[in-house]
Amino acid sequence: GENVEQHPSTLSVQEGDSAVIKCTYSDSASNYFPWYKQELGKGPQLIIDIRSNVGEKKDQRIAVTLNKTAKHFSLHITETQPEDSAVYFCAASIQGQNFVFGPGTRLSVLP
Amino acid sequence: DGGITQSPKYLFRKEGQNVTLSCEQNLNHDAMYWYRQDPGQGLRLIYYSQIVNDFQKGDIAEGYSVSREKKESFPLTVTSAQKNPTAFYLCASSTGLAGGAQYFGPGTRLTVL
């Protein structure tokens, strides 16, 4: 079955710097890759996603890149702010069916 | 407002008691899911349902049961057979179609006393 790895497990950056979180997946049939932000005590919130027919997608300060050949995808956050501090999860899905999640990255943005 | 609701937000249970967690969605999604999250951990799939009156076990189904009698509702029962039920429980839904996003509810924190 699908396996998703995520690195790093923790990440600290200075306010205004960029943050990058990387994920790899094992099943080449996976074709949908969402990213979630989870604040303490709340449910994960979808922040951006990418489908396998696209190599890059951007939404304001957040971007996601996908390399299907290497089977990895990354989340990029620019101009980080304290409110970006949270746990971020990547996931992979085949045809919108079962979603397999990475273990999460705890991002801390230091003022 | 469209979305997923879970109730209650906090739930306390004595050992040996069954408890049911509610999950309702008005997104007209076919697929619904239950996940368990332990402190500092990722999401583990308990059960999922792709269509009404049908559901499948996930990775950690032992000690849990579900039903899917209505498209909007997917309640989870934590039975006394679940050895370590204290956790944060998350419900999610999706269209079930290719490229369909999965959306999460706010979660229920269950504590066994």
Coordinates of C-alpha atoms in Angstrom, one line a residue:
Chain A
G1 CA 0.0 0.0 0.0
E2 CA 0.9 3.7 -0.1
N3 CA 3.5 5.0 2.3
V4 CA 4.1 8.8 2.8
E5 CA 7.2 10.1 4.5
Q6 CA 7.6 13.7 5.7
H7 CA 10.6 15.8 6.7
P8 CA 11.6 17.5 8.8
S9 CA 9.5 16.5 11.9
T10 CA 10.2 19.9 13.5
L11 CA 11.2 23.2 11.8
S12 CA 12.0 26.6 13.4
V13 CA 12.4 29.7 11.3
Q14 CA 12.7 33.4 11.9
E15 CA 9.7 35.5 11.1
G16 CA 10.0 36.7 7.5
D17 CA 12.1 33.7 6.4
S18 CA 10.9 30.9 4.1
A19 CA 9.9 27.4 5.3
V20 CA 10.0 24.2 3.2
I21 CA 8.5 20.8 4.1
K22 CA 9.1 17.8 1.9
C23 CA 7.1 14.6 1.4
T24 CA 7.7 11.4 -0.5
Y25 CA 5.2 8.8 -1.6
S26 CA 5.6 5.2 -2.7
D27 CA 2.7 4.4 -5.0
S28 CA 3.1 5.9 -8.5
A29 CA -0.7 5.6 -8.9
S30 CA -1.3 8.4 -6.4
N31 CA -2.6 11.4 -8.2
Y32 CA -3.8 13.9 -5.6
F33 CA -1.7 15.6 -2.9
P34 CA -3.3 17.9 -0.3
W35 CA -1.6 19.8 2.5
Y36 CA -3.2 20.5 5.8
K37 CA -2.5 22.9 8.7
Q38 CA -3.5 21.9 12.2
E39 CA -3.6 24.3 15.1
L40 CA -3.6 23.0 18.6
G41 CA -6.9 21.4 19.6
K42 CA -8.5 21.9 16.2
G43 CA -9.2 19.7 13.1
P44 CA -6.8 19.9 10.1
Q45 CA -7.5 22.6 7.6
L46 CA -6.9 22.1 3.9
I47 CA -4.5 24.9 2.8
I48 CA -3.4 23.9 -0.7
D49 CA -3.5 20.8 -2.9
I50 CA -2.1 19.7 -6.2
R51 CA -3.1 17.1 -8.8
S52 CA -0.7 14.9 -10.7
N53 CA -1.2 16.7 -14.0
V54 CA 0.3 19.9 -12.5
G55 CA 3.9 20.6 -11.4
E56 CA 3.4 23.6 -9.3
K57 CA 0.6 25.6 -7.6
K58 CA 0.7 28.8 -5.7
D59 CA -1.7 30.6 -3.5
Q60 CA -0.4 33.9 -2.1
R61 CA 2.5 33.0 0.3
I62 CA 2.0 29.2 0.0
A63 CA 3.1 27.1 -2.9
V64 CA 3.3 23.3 -3.6
T65 CA 5.6 21.6 -6.1
L66 CA 5.3 18.0 -7.4
N67 CA 7.9 15.8 -9.0
K68 CA 6.1 12.7 -10.2
T69 CA 9.3 11.0 -11.5
A70 CA 11.0 11.3 -8.1
K71 CA 7.6 10.8 -6.3
H72 CA 8.0 13.7 -4.0
F73 CA 6.2 17.0 -3.3
S74 CA 7.0 20.0 -1.2
L75 CA 5.2 22.8 0.6
H76 CA 6.8 26.3 0.5
I77 CA 5.8 29.1 2.8
T78 CA 7.3 32.5 2.1
E79 CA 7.5 35.5 4.4
T80 CA 6.5 33.4 7.4
Q81 CA 4.4 35.0 10.2
P82 CA 3.8 33.9 13.8
E83 CA 0.3 32.7 12.8
D84 CA 1.9 30.2 10.5
S85 CA 3.1 28.2 13.5
A86 CA 1.2 24.9 13.5
V87 CA 1.5 21.3 12.6
Y88 CA 1.5 20.6 8.8
F89 CA 0.5 17.3 7.2
C90 CA 0.9 16.1 3.7
A91 CA -1.2 13.4 2.2
A92 CA -1.4 11.3 -1.0
S93 CA -4.6 9.8 -2.5
I94 CA -5.4 7.5 -5.5
Q95 CA -8.5 8.6 -7.4
G96 CA -9.9 10.4 -4.4
Q97 CA -10.2 7.2 -2.4
N98 CA -8.2 6.5 0.7
F99 CA -5.9 9.2 1.9
V100 CA -2.5 8.3 3.4
F101 CA -1.0 11.0 5.6
G102 CA 2.5 11.9 6.5
P103 CA 3.5 12.0 10.2
G104 CA 3.4 15.8 10.3
T105 CA 5.9 18.7 10.7
R106 CA 5.7 21.1 13.7
L107 CA 6.6 24.6 12.3
S108 CA 7.5 27.3 14.8
V109 CA 7.9 30.9 13.5
L110 CA 10.0 32.8 15.9
P111 CA 9.4 36.6 16.2
Chain B
D1 CA -22.9 27.3 6.4
G2 CA -21.6 24.1 4.8
G3 CA -19.2 21.9 6.7
I4 CA -18.6 19.1 9.0
T5 CA -19.8 19.1 12.7
Q6 CA -18.7 16.8 15.5
S7 CA -20.2 16.6 18.9
P8 CA -19.4 16.8 21.7
K9 CA -16.1 18.7 21.7
Y10 CA -15.1 17.1 24.9
L11 CA -16.3 13.7 26.2
F12 CA -15.5 11.9 29.4
R13 CA -16.2 8.2 29.9
K14 CA -15.7 5.7 32.6
E15 CA -13.9 2.5 31.9
G16 CA -16.1 -0.3 30.6
Q17 CA -18.7 2.1 29.0
N18 CA -19.4 2.4 25.3
V19 CA -19.6 5.9 23.9
T20 CA -20.8 7.3 20.6
L21 CA -19.3 10.2 18.8
S22 CA -21.4 12.2 16.3
C23 CA -20.3 13.4 12.9
E24 CA -22.6 15.2 10.5
Q25 CA -21.9 16.8 7.1
N26 CA -24.0 19.0 4.8
L27 CA -21.5 19.0 1.9
N28 CA -23.3 16.3 0.0
H29 CA -20.2 14.2 0.2
D30 CA -20.4 10.4 -0.5
A31 CA -17.3 9.4 1.5
M32 CA -16.8 9.8 5.2
Y33 CA -13.9 8.8 7.4
W34 CA -12.9 8.5 11.1
Y35 CA -9.3 9.1 12.3
R36 CA -7.7 8.8 15.7
Q37 CA -4.9 11.2 16.7
D38 CA -2.7 10.7 19.7
P39 CA -0.6 13.6 21.2
G40 CA 2.2 14.6 18.9
Q41 CA 1.2 11.9 16.4
G42 CA -0.2 11.7 12.9
L43 CA -3.6 10.5 11.8
R44 CA -4.6 6.8 11.9
L45 CA -7.6 5.6 10.0
I46 CA -10.3 3.8 12.0
Y47 CA -13.1 3.3 9.5
Y48 CA -14.3 4.7 6.3
S49 CA -17.5 4.7 4.2
Q50 CA -17.7 5.4 0.5
I51 CA -21.4 5.1 0.2
V52 CA -24.5 4.8 2.4
N53 CA -25.0 1.4 4.1
D54 CA -21.4 0.4 3.4
F55 CA -18.2 0.8 5.4
Q56 CA -14.7 -0.7 5.6
K57 CA -12.2 -1.2 8.4
G58 CA -9.2 1.1 8.4
D59 CA -5.8 0.4 10.1
I60 CA -7.0 0.4 13.7
A61 CA -10.6 -0.7 13.7
E62 CA -10.5 -3.1 16.7
G63 CA -12.6 -1.8 19.5
Y64 CA -14.6 0.6 17.3
S65 CA -17.9 0.3 15.3
V66 CA -19.7 2.6 12.9
S67 CA -22.9 2.9 10.9
R68 CA -23.8 4.7 7.8
E69 CA -27.6 4.8 7.6
K70 CA -27.7 8.3 6.1
K71 CA -25.5 10.1 3.7
E72 CA -25.0 13.0 6.1
S73 CA -24.2 11.0 9.2
F74 CA -21.4 8.7 10.2
P75 CA -21.4 8.0 14.0
L76 CA -18.5 6.2 15.7
T77 CA -18.9 4.0 18.8
V78 CA -15.9 3.5 21.0
T79 CA -16.6 0.2 22.8
S80 CA -15.3 -1.1 26.0
A81 CA -13.1 -3.5 24.0
Q82 CA -10.9 -0.6 22.9
K83 CA -7.9 -0.9 25.2
N84 CA -6.7 2.7 25.1
P85 CA -9.5 5.0 23.9
T86 CA -8.2 8.3 25.3
A87 CA -7.4 10.3 22.1
F88 CA -8.5 13.1 19.7
Y89 CA -11.0 11.8 17.2
L90 CA -11.4 13.4 13.8
C91 CA -14.2 12.9 11.3
A92 CA -13.7 13.8 7.6
S93 CA -15.6 13.7 4.3
S94 CA -14.8 13.9 0.6
T95 CA -16.6 13.5 -2.7
G96 CA -14.9 10.2 -3.2
L97 CA -14.1 11.2 -6.7
A98 CA -10.7 11.5 -8.3
G99 CA -9.0 14.7 -7.1
G100 CA -11.6 15.3 -4.5
A101 CA -10.4 17.1 -1.3
Q102 CA -11.0 15.7 2.1
Y103 CA -12.3 18.1 4.7
F104 CA -12.1 17.6 8.5
G105 CA -14.4 18.4 11.4
P106 CA -13.3 20.2 14.6
G107 CA -12.7 16.9 16.4
T108 CA -13.8 15.3 19.7
R109 CA -11.4 14.8 22.6
L110 CA -12.3 11.6 24.4
T111 CA -10.9 11.0 27.9
V112 CA -11.4 7.8 29.8
L113 CA -11.4 8.2 33.5

